[in-house]
Short mmCIF file of C-alpha atoms and ligand atoms in Angstrom, two decimals:
data_model
loop_
_atom_site.label_atom_id
_atom_site.label_comp_id
_atom_site.label_asym_id
_atom_site.label_seq_id
_atom_site.Cartn_x
_atom_site.Cartn_y
_atom_site.Cartn_z
CA UNK A 1 42.93 162.19 183.17
CA UNK A 2 41.54 161.72 179.20
CA UNK A 3 42.21 164.14 176.36
CA UNK A 4 39.61 164.91 173.53
CA UNK A 5 41.79 162.62 170.64
CA UNK A 6 42.34 159.34 171.49
CA UNK A 7 45.59 158.28 171.74
CA UNK A 8 46.21 155.09 169.37
CA UNK A 9 50.18 155.02 170.37
CA UNK A 10 49.08 151.64 172.59
CA UNK A 11 47.59 148.02 171.08
CA UNK A 12 44.09 149.80 172.67
CA UNK A 13 43.64 152.54 171.98
CA UNK A 14 42.09 154.70 175.01
CA UNK A 15 41.42 158.08 175.97
CA UNK A 16 42.36 157.21 179.48
CA UNK A 17 45.96 157.45 179.51
CA UNK A 18 46.43 153.13 179.75
CA UNK A 19 50.21 154.64 178.62
CA UNK A 20 51.01 156.03 181.94
CA UNK A 21 48.88 152.92 183.47
CA UNK A 22 51.26 150.12 182.77
CA UNK A 23 49.21 147.36 185.93
CA UNK A 24 45.77 147.93 183.74
CA UNK A 25 47.13 147.81 180.48
CA UNK A 26 49.31 144.70 180.79
CA UNK A 27 46.52 143.84 182.36
CA UNK A 28 44.50 144.46 178.93
CA UNK A 29 46.86 142.94 176.86
CA UNK A 30 46.37 140.01 178.36
CA UNK A 31 43.35 139.60 177.63
CA UNK A 32 43.03 140.81 174.42
CA UNK A 33 43.83 137.36 172.91
CA UNK A 34 41.00 137.10 174.51
CA UNK A 35 38.46 138.70 172.85
CA UNK A 36 40.12 138.54 169.89
CA UNK A 37 39.32 134.98 169.90
CA UNK A 38 35.72 135.66 171.53
CA UNK A 39 35.50 137.65 169.09
CA UNK A 40 36.49 135.84 165.75
CA UNK A 41 34.55 132.45 167.25
CA UNK A 42 31.18 133.79 168.30
CA UNK A 43 30.15 137.07 166.26
CA UNK A 44 29.48 137.79 162.93
CA UNK A 45 29.80 134.62 161.20
CA UNK A 46 31.11 135.18 157.53
CA UNK A 47 31.81 138.43 157.22
CA UNK A 48 35.39 139.01 159.51
CA UNK A 49 37.27 138.97 156.22
CA UNK A 50 34.78 141.26 154.33
CA UNK A 51 35.76 145.08 154.04
CA UNK A 52 32.35 147.13 156.05
CA UNK A 53 32.36 150.87 156.33
CA UNK A 54 32.36 150.80 159.92
CA UNK A 55 31.93 154.27 161.62
CA UNK A 56 35.34 154.23 164.57
CA UNK A 57 34.95 156.41 167.35
CA UNK A 58 38.05 158.17 167.33
CA UNK A 59 36.82 161.33 170.04
CA UNK A 60 34.29 162.03 173.20
CA UNK A 61 33.94 165.48 171.51
CA UNK A 62 30.11 165.30 171.04
CA UNK A 63 30.77 167.03 167.80
CA UNK A 64 32.31 165.12 165.15
CA UNK A 65 34.00 161.78 167.66
CA UNK A 66 34.09 158.58 164.26
CA UNK A 67 35.62 158.47 160.91
CA UNK A 68 33.91 156.48 158.67
CA UNK A 69 35.86 154.36 156.27
CA UNK A 70 36.85 150.52 155.74
CA UNK A 71 37.38 148.54 157.70
CA UNK A 72 37.99 144.59 158.53
CA UNK A 73 35.98 143.90 161.27
CA UNK A 74 37.88 142.19 163.91
CA UNK A 75 40.39 145.51 163.10
CA UNK A 76 37.91 147.28 164.66
CA UNK A 77 40.34 149.75 167.06
CA UNK A 78 37.92 148.67 170.00
CA UNK A 79 39.00 150.11 172.93
CA UNK A 80 37.84 152.68 176.25
CA UNK A 81 36.39 156.00 176.34
CA UNK A 82 35.26 157.01 179.11
CA UNK A 83 33.06 161.40 178.66
CA UNK A 84 34.61 164.45 179.11
CA UNK A 85 34.87 164.60 183.07
CA UNK A 86 32.34 167.35 183.96
CA UNK A 87 34.21 169.74 186.82
CA UNK A 88 33.29 169.69 190.02
CA UNK A 89 30.54 167.08 189.76
CA UNK A 90 28.78 165.83 193.32
CA UNK A 91 27.32 162.69 193.88
CA UNK A 92 23.27 164.24 192.56
CA UNK A 93 21.29 161.15 194.50
CA UNK A 94 21.07 159.34 197.13
CA UNK A 95 22.95 158.83 201.31
CA UNK A 96 26.37 160.54 199.42
CA UNK A 97 23.81 163.38 197.94
CA UNK A 98 26.11 166.49 197.79
CA UNK A 99 29.94 164.59 198.59
CA UNK A 100 32.16 165.03 195.74
CA UNK A 101 31.38 162.88 192.93
CA UNK A 102 33.83 159.39 193.69
CA UNK A 103 36.70 158.67 191.75
CA UNK A 104 37.66 155.75 192.76
CA UNK A 105 35.77 152.91 194.78
CA UNK A 106 34.29 153.67 197.77
CA UNK A 107 34.91 150.15 199.78
CA UNK A 108 31.89 149.96 201.22
CA UNK A 109 30.31 149.58 197.87
CA UNK A 110 32.37 147.33 195.87
CA UNK A 111 30.06 144.60 195.84
CA UNK A 112 27.67 147.00 194.08
CA UNK A 113 29.34 148.00 191.43
CA UNK A 114 31.79 145.77 190.47
CA UNK A 115 27.49 144.23 190.12
CA UNK A 116 26.09 146.32 188.32
CA UNK A 117 28.86 146.22 185.34
CA UNK A 118 28.97 142.55 185.52
CA UNK A 119 25.66 142.78 184.56
CA UNK A 120 25.72 145.45 182.36
CA UNK A 121 28.76 143.69 180.34
CA UNK A 122 27.62 140.86 179.53
CA UNK A 123 24.30 142.41 178.19
CA UNK A 124 27.34 144.15 175.12
CA UNK A 125 28.44 140.30 174.15
CA UNK A 126 25.62 138.64 174.14
CA UNK A 127 23.44 140.76 171.83
CA UNK A 128 26.43 139.82 169.15
CA UNK A 129 25.39 136.08 169.42
CA UNK A 130 22.44 136.99 169.30
CA UNK A 131 22.82 137.92 166.00
CA UNK A 132 25.65 136.35 164.39
CA UNK A 133 24.25 134.16 162.12
CA UNK A 134 22.52 137.21 160.20
CA UNK A 135 24.47 138.95 157.67
CA UNK A 136 23.46 135.14 155.54
CA UNK A 137 20.65 137.34 155.52
CA UNK A 138 21.06 141.12 155.26
CA UNK A 139 18.37 143.16 153.11
CA UNK A 140 20.74 144.77 151.54
CA UNK A 141 24.47 146.34 151.65
CA UNK A 142 22.92 149.36 154.00
CA UNK A 143 21.23 147.82 156.28
CA UNK A 144 24.35 144.24 156.50
CA UNK A 145 26.61 147.22 157.21
CA UNK A 146 23.92 148.37 160.33
CA UNK A 147 24.30 144.94 161.32
CA UNK A 148 27.95 145.47 161.66
CA UNK A 149 28.09 148.64 162.97
CA UNK A 150 25.61 148.13 165.36
CA UNK A 151 27.53 144.37 166.18
CA UNK A 152 31.04 145.20 166.88
CA UNK A 153 29.78 148.82 169.36
CA UNK A 154 28.65 146.22 171.16
CA UNK A 155 31.93 145.34 171.23
CA UNK A 156 33.42 148.08 172.65
CA UNK A 157 30.89 148.15 175.13
CA UNK A 158 32.50 144.71 176.53
CA UNK A 159 35.70 146.63 176.75
CA UNK A 160 34.33 149.73 178.67
CA UNK A 161 32.89 147.22 180.78
CA UNK A 162 36.23 145.26 180.88
CA UNK A 163 38.51 147.94 182.07
CA UNK A 164 36.90 149.02 184.71
CA UNK A 165 36.68 145.99 185.85
CA UNK A 166 40.39 145.45 185.45
CA UNK A 167 41.35 149.11 186.35
CA UNK A 168 39.28 149.59 190.09
CA UNK A 169 38.45 145.24 190.76
CA UNK A 170 41.70 144.07 191.15
CA UNK A 171 41.71 140.06 191.13
CA UNK A 172 37.98 139.50 191.10
CA UNK A 173 37.34 142.19 188.06
CA UNK A 174 40.08 140.47 185.98
CA UNK A 175 38.24 136.64 187.54
CA UNK A 176 34.66 138.89 186.25
CA UNK A 177 36.19 140.24 182.81
CA UNK A 178 37.10 136.60 181.80
CA UNK A 179 33.05 135.22 183.19
CA UNK A 180 32.25 137.80 180.13
CA UNK A 181 34.26 135.53 177.67
CA UNK A 182 33.07 132.40 179.35
CA UNK A 183 28.55 133.00 179.00
CA UNK A 184 27.18 131.73 175.61
CA UNK A 185 24.08 133.70 174.99
CA UNK A 186 21.36 130.57 175.17
CA UNK A 187 23.84 127.49 176.55
CA UNK A 188 22.20 125.99 179.46
CA UNK A 189 24.91 125.15 181.06
CA UNK A 190 25.99 129.07 180.68
CA UNK A 191 23.92 130.78 179.68
CA UNK A 192 24.46 135.26 179.27
CA UNK A 193 23.00 136.98 182.76
CA UNK A 194 19.81 138.04 181.07
CA UNK A 195 16.72 136.58 179.85
CA UNK A 196 15.77 138.31 177.21
CA UNK A 197 19.87 137.47 177.03
CA UNK A 198 19.45 134.55 175.97
CA UNK A 199 16.14 134.33 173.24
CA UNK A 200 17.71 134.09 169.76
CA UNK A 201 17.74 136.75 167.34
CA UNK A 202 16.30 134.81 164.51
CA UNK A 203 15.58 136.49 161.54
CA UNK A 204 16.02 140.56 160.48
CA UNK A 205 12.36 141.66 161.92
CA UNK A 206 13.57 140.89 164.95
CA UNK A 207 16.71 142.14 164.79
CA UNK A 208 15.11 145.11 164.22
CA UNK A 209 12.92 144.52 167.69
CA UNK A 210 15.74 143.70 170.03
CA UNK A 211 17.48 147.07 168.64
CA UNK A 212 14.11 149.16 169.20
CA UNK A 213 13.40 147.15 172.68
CA UNK A 214 15.82 146.09 174.01
CA UNK A 215 18.94 148.73 173.58
CA UNK A 216 16.40 151.00 174.69
CA UNK A 217 16.32 148.15 177.81
CA UNK A 218 20.27 149.28 177.18
CA UNK A 219 19.98 153.60 177.36
CA UNK A 220 17.75 153.14 180.35
CA UNK A 221 20.60 151.47 182.34
CA UNK A 222 22.99 153.20 180.99
CA UNK A 223 21.38 156.18 182.04
CA UNK A 224 20.88 155.39 185.87
CA UNK A 225 24.11 153.99 185.10
CA UNK A 226 25.29 157.27 184.24
CA UNK A 227 23.86 159.10 187.15
CA UNK A 228 25.58 157.00 189.44
CA UNK A 229 29.12 158.96 191.96
CA UNK A 230 31.28 156.39 190.81
CA UNK A 231 32.34 158.73 188.32
CA UNK A 232 34.65 156.98 186.26
CA UNK A 233 31.26 154.66 185.10
CA UNK A 234 29.73 157.51 185.13
CA UNK A 235 31.30 159.81 181.92
CA UNK A 236 31.93 155.79 180.03
CA UNK A 237 28.31 155.51 180.23
CA UNK A 238 27.47 158.44 178.69
CA UNK A 239 30.27 157.60 175.91
CA UNK A 240 28.19 154.43 175.33
CA UNK A 241 24.65 156.77 175.18
CA UNK A 242 26.41 158.55 172.62
CA UNK A 243 27.38 155.47 170.77
CA UNK A 244 23.49 152.93 171.36
CA UNK A 245 21.15 156.45 169.51
CA UNK A 246 22.51 154.90 166.64
CA UNK A 247 21.15 151.03 167.45
CA UNK A 248 17.65 152.51 168.32
CA UNK A 249 17.93 154.64 165.19
CA UNK A 250 18.70 150.96 163.51
CA UNK A 251 15.87 149.19 165.40
CA UNK A 252 12.63 152.67 164.49
CA UNK A 253 13.66 152.93 161.19
CA UNK A 254 14.79 149.36 160.48
CA UNK A 255 10.47 149.26 161.45
CA UNK A 256 9.51 151.90 159.84
CA UNK A 257 10.88 151.28 156.72
CA UNK A 258 9.00 147.71 156.42
CA UNK A 259 5.91 149.64 157.65
CA UNK A 260 6.41 151.90 154.66
CA UNK A 261 6.85 148.61 152.33
CA UNK A 262 4.39 146.69 153.91
CA UNK A 263 1.45 149.76 153.04
CA UNK A 264 2.67 150.46 150.12
CA UNK A 265 2.38 147.26 148.44
CA UNK A 266 -1.35 146.93 149.70
CA UNK A 267 -2.44 150.16 148.24
CA UNK A 268 -0.62 149.50 145.23
CA UNK A 269 -1.91 145.33 144.76
CA UNK A 270 -6.27 147.41 146.45
CA UNK A 271 -5.59 145.40 149.98
CA UNK A 272 -7.60 147.73 152.15
CA UNK A 273 -7.45 145.42 154.97
CA UNK A 274 -4.39 144.90 156.84
CA UNK A 275 -5.67 141.38 158.39
CA UNK A 276 -6.26 140.08 155.01
CA UNK A 277 -3.13 138.30 155.33
CA UNK A 278 -2.77 135.62 153.29
CA UNK A 279 -3.28 137.98 150.25
CA UNK A 280 -0.86 140.27 151.90
CA UNK A 281 1.90 137.65 152.18
CA UNK A 282 1.73 136.74 148.55
CA UNK A 283 3.04 140.92 148.33
CA UNK A 284 6.36 139.17 149.61
CA UNK A 285 5.26 141.97 152.28
CA UNK A 286 4.49 141.56 156.41
CA UNK A 287 1.58 142.06 156.95
CA UNK A 288 1.10 144.76 160.22
CA UNK A 289 -1.05 142.01 162.44
CA UNK A 290 2.99 139.72 162.40
CA UNK A 291 5.04 142.73 162.84
CA UNK A 292 2.24 143.79 166.44
CA UNK A 293 2.89 140.46 167.45
CA UNK A 294 6.29 140.63 166.63
CA UNK A 295 6.49 144.24 168.59
CA UNK A 296 4.46 141.99 171.93
CA UNK A 297 6.82 139.39 172.46
CA UNK A 298 9.87 142.02 172.56
CA UNK A 299 8.63 144.49 174.64
CA UNK A 300 7.55 142.27 177.23
CA UNK A 301 11.02 140.40 176.66
CA UNK A 302 12.45 144.02 177.66
CA UNK A 303 10.43 144.89 180.34
CA UNK A 304 11.61 142.24 181.97
CA UNK A 305 15.39 142.74 181.99
CA UNK A 306 13.91 145.86 184.89
CA UNK A 307 12.95 143.16 186.95
CA UNK A 308 11.19 143.67 189.77
CA UNK A 309 8.34 146.22 190.64
CA UNK A 310 9.28 146.39 194.06
CA UNK A 311 13.25 145.73 194.38
CA UNK A 312 15.01 146.43 197.55
CA UNK A 313 18.50 145.82 196.18
CA UNK A 314 17.35 148.53 193.72
CA UNK A 315 17.12 150.99 196.55
CA UNK A 316 20.39 150.41 197.84
CA UNK A 317 22.13 151.12 194.46
CA UNK A 318 19.82 154.36 194.92
CA UNK A 319 20.72 154.55 198.63
CA UNK A 320 24.62 153.94 197.75
CA UNK A 321 24.35 156.48 194.98
CA UNK A 322 25.49 153.70 192.18
CA UNK A 323 22.72 153.97 190.23
CA UNK A 324 19.79 156.78 189.74
CA UNK A 325 16.99 157.50 188.30
CA UNK A 326 16.48 158.29 184.11
CA UNK A 327 17.55 162.28 184.65
CA UNK A 328 17.79 162.48 187.88
CA UNK A 329 19.43 165.31 188.12
CA UNK A 330 16.17 166.92 185.89
CA UNK A 331 13.81 165.93 188.33
CA UNK A 332 11.93 168.29 191.47
CA UNK A 333 12.19 166.26 194.01
CA UNK A 334 14.95 165.50 197.41
CA UNK A 335 16.80 163.23 195.42
CA UNK A 336 16.91 161.19 198.72
CA UNK A 337 13.18 159.63 198.32
CA UNK A 338 12.73 158.66 202.21
CA UNK A 339 9.25 159.27 202.64
CA UNK A 340 8.40 159.99 199.56
CA UNK A 341 5.49 157.63 197.02
CA UNK A 342 5.43 156.55 193.63
CA UNK A 343 2.23 154.83 192.82
CA UNK A 344 3.23 150.83 191.31
CA UNK A 345 1.04 148.84 188.82
CA UNK A 346 -0.01 145.96 190.90
CA UNK A 347 -2.66 142.84 191.45
CA UNK A 348 -5.04 143.72 193.71
CA UNK A 349 -7.92 141.19 193.50
CA UNK A 350 -7.60 140.04 190.51
CA UNK A 351 -7.49 143.29 188.13
CA UNK A 352 -4.83 145.50 188.31
CA UNK A 353 -4.71 148.96 189.82
CA UNK A 354 -1.76 151.50 190.24
CA UNK A 355 -0.50 151.23 194.85
CA UNK A 356 0.96 154.26 196.28
CA UNK A 357 4.03 152.22 197.59
CA UNK A 358 8.18 154.37 198.87
CA UNK A 359 9.40 155.10 195.72
CA UNK A 360 12.69 153.88 197.57
CA UNK A 361 11.28 150.30 196.44
CA UNK A 362 9.64 151.50 192.80
CA UNK A 363 12.99 152.94 191.15
CA UNK A 364 12.99 150.12 189.06
CA UNK A 365 9.01 150.41 188.25
CA UNK A 366 10.30 154.33 187.52
CA UNK A 367 12.45 152.94 185.06
CA UNK A 368 10.77 150.36 183.53
CA UNK A 369 7.77 153.51 183.03
CA UNK A 370 10.23 156.26 182.03
CA UNK A 371 10.99 153.45 178.50
CA UNK A 372 7.31 153.20 177.14
CA UNK A 373 6.81 156.58 176.75
CA UNK A 374 10.50 156.41 174.79
CA UNK A 375 9.34 153.49 173.12
CA UNK A 376 5.69 155.19 172.46
CA UNK A 377 7.24 157.28 170.93
CA UNK A 378 8.72 155.56 169.02
CA UNK A 379 5.09 154.10 168.59
CA UNK A 380 3.87 156.82 167.26
CA UNK A 381 6.20 157.20 164.70
CA UNK A 382 5.51 154.22 162.66
CA UNK A 383 1.85 154.78 163.06
CA UNK A 384 1.87 158.31 162.17
CA UNK A 385 3.82 155.85 158.36
CA UNK A 386 0.49 153.66 158.55
CA UNK A 387 -1.78 156.29 158.62
CA UNK A 388 0.12 158.26 156.16
CA UNK A 389 -1.16 155.62 154.00
CA UNK A 390 -4.21 156.19 154.48
CA UNK A 391 -4.67 152.42 155.52
CA UNK A 392 -6.43 151.62 158.83
CA UNK A 393 -3.75 149.78 161.11
CA UNK A 394 -2.81 151.48 164.45
CA UNK A 395 0.36 149.80 166.06
CA UNK A 396 0.34 149.22 170.68
CA UNK A 397 1.76 148.57 172.83
CA UNK A 398 1.20 145.43 175.20
CA UNK A 399 -0.24 146.48 178.45
CA UNK A 400 2.56 145.78 181.40
CA UNK A 401 1.21 142.36 182.91
CA UNK A 402 0.78 140.78 179.28
CA UNK A 403 4.08 138.07 178.69
CA UNK A 404 5.74 138.47 181.32
CA UNK A 405 8.37 136.04 184.14
CA UNK A 406 10.29 138.07 186.36
CA UNK A 407 7.69 140.32 189.02
CA UNK A 408 4.05 141.01 189.68
CA UNK A 409 3.22 139.22 186.72
CA UNK A 410 5.48 136.53 186.34
CA UNK A 411 2.30 133.82 187.77
CA UNK A 412 -0.73 135.12 185.29
CA UNK A 413 -2.18 135.13 182.10
CA UNK A 414 -2.58 138.31 180.60
CA UNK A 415 -4.56 139.28 177.51
CA UNK A 416 -1.97 142.51 175.84
CA UNK A 417 -4.84 144.77 176.44
CA UNK A 418 -3.80 144.20 180.23
CA UNK A 419 -7.12 141.80 180.73
CA UNK A 420 -6.34 138.37 183.13
CA UNK A 421 -7.68 136.03 181.17
CA UNK A 422 -7.52 132.21 181.93
CA UNK A 423 -4.60 129.83 181.43
CA UNK A 424 -7.17 127.77 179.43
CA UNK A 425 -7.87 131.08 177.00
CA UNK A 426 -4.38 132.26 176.93
CA UNK A 427 -3.53 129.16 175.30
CA UNK A 428 -6.00 128.79 173.33
CA UNK A 429 -5.89 132.55 172.25
CA UNK A 430 -0.75 133.23 171.87
CA UNK A 431 -0.93 132.52 168.40
CA UNK A 432 -3.19 135.75 168.05
CA UNK A 433 -0.37 137.67 171.23
CA UNK A 434 2.72 136.35 170.14
CA UNK A 435 4.63 134.44 166.47
CA UNK A 436 2.49 131.35 166.19
CA UNK A 437 5.70 128.12 163.97
CA UNK A 438 3.18 129.97 161.15
CA UNK A 439 4.52 133.62 160.93
CA UNK A 440 7.95 132.20 161.53
CA UNK A 441 7.62 129.94 159.27
CA UNK A 442 6.26 133.42 156.74
CA UNK A 443 8.93 135.24 158.43
CA UNK A 444 11.74 132.93 157.13
CA UNK A 445 10.84 132.71 153.85
CA UNK A 446 11.41 136.40 153.02
CA UNK A 447 14.74 135.62 154.80
CA UNK A 448 17.74 136.09 151.35
CA UNK A 449 20.33 138.33 151.30
CA UNK A 450 20.15 141.28 148.77
CA UNK A 451 23.74 142.09 149.05
CA UNK A 452 23.80 144.19 145.15
CA UNK A 453 24.28 147.88 145.54
CA UNK A 454 21.25 149.45 145.54
CA UNK A 455 19.26 146.99 145.89
CA UNK A 456 16.25 145.65 148.83
CA UNK A 457 14.63 142.90 149.64
CA UNK A 458 11.18 143.05 149.00
CA UNK A 459 9.87 143.30 152.06
CA UNK A 460 11.88 146.86 153.28
CA UNK A 461 11.40 150.18 151.99
CA UNK A 462 14.91 151.42 150.98
CA UNK A 463 16.31 153.93 154.03
CA UNK A 464 15.47 158.73 153.48
CA UNK A 465 18.92 158.47 153.54
CA UNK A 466 22.96 157.14 153.41
CA UNK A 467 25.03 156.89 156.53
CA UNK A 468 27.56 158.93 155.74
CA UNK A 469 25.56 160.84 153.97
CA UNK A 470 25.95 158.67 150.86
CA UNK A 471 24.09 157.53 148.39
CA UNK A 472 21.37 155.72 147.07
CA UNK A 473 24.40 153.24 144.72
CA UNK A 474 27.29 152.78 147.70
CA UNK A 475 29.39 150.09 148.42
CA UNK A 476 27.87 149.84 152.29
CA UNK A 477 29.67 146.16 152.27
CA UNK A 478 32.39 145.06 150.34
CA UNK A 479 30.83 141.46 149.24
CA UNK A 480 32.91 140.86 146.00
CA UNK A 481 36.89 141.99 147.06
CA UNK A 482 37.80 143.75 144.06
FE1 FE2 B 501 26.32 147.87 174.30
FE1 FE2 B 502 23.57 148.44 172.42
#
């Protein structure tokens, strides 16, 4: 049973009646101190006693699930929230299509499900670790608050996965939950499980690109897990998606505000050529070609998160009814896919071509295509901002063969427009295509805290609307408590 409202009577807020589930409640209460320990040592550095204007989920009702208030991050009510059960929900794809959705883990799929949950769970604390130093250089109190909101919600997403592990996977589940607190982003001995989650997030431009591209990978993964025949996983992911939307909003508007500021400064200074980089940088704003290079980096790292284009694992997860496709129930086909085909980008005789492959094996490729479409929508909105300013420049997603470490293109070098290039040419052009050490040094030089109410750093425009409709001078973070 779940209820609309969250039960705050136990130490762990929840809408899954933990009071009546003493075994799981006890397990989670034992896990809790380790989590807080992790949060204090690996969470946002330097702001653990600061009051931040955050939203906390108080219900899973689509209207009005969040409550805003000042809170110290370690006091955030991390809780376990599942979206409402859909009455009579059925498995909508794979070999068990049409069966009643599972409320317990089917024995034969236990290992696979656990693996999917652990991989998802591992990304959540990883991004908090990656972003932990950013508070110190926040370009405004508004942005600082958004960073911390993303961080506490990633913490909650970890709780969401840990609940599933404790509730449905017994001893192995509890061990996996411990492991999620042990690994560390970028650590040589105990790294996080996926590549992009071991990269540094050294500056705010990286943060915005990360939340735009990498949190969007998260969205696509959650969307396909929300289709799962294992109903508790589906419901958990459905509620996580409502929080995830804000993370991508932070990324998209963050980059958009940088573009707006850059174009505005260029216009005021009478600079029309976006490639007049030294002059643009002299204005204290980030030049558009550098934004392109950052997008190239973060998009390509995020593509790697989709795994190999052709994947037996993905096919098995699908046939087992564990992980579906993006918007599975809206797709007009048999949802079993035996005999169906899907076009996959492949290397054919030195060229990149689309080749029809069995649709089941190409599940990852399809999700990646959905991701690319979703990214393109955001990039189009960024380009509108540039276009409106009259500056001639267009941001583009690089080709899927560019800068890849996983899948079909991992052993070749390709330019952003998808031409295969010899290694020495690649080496010579890397600084044109990916952020160089000079670019990094320039961006770093801009990363100075701007913590006065209503003020924004030189390189980013204020938002159009405040969080929770607050006015422009709202004190989102109380840096100096009175
Ligand atoms: Fe998340
Ligand atoms: Fe996220």
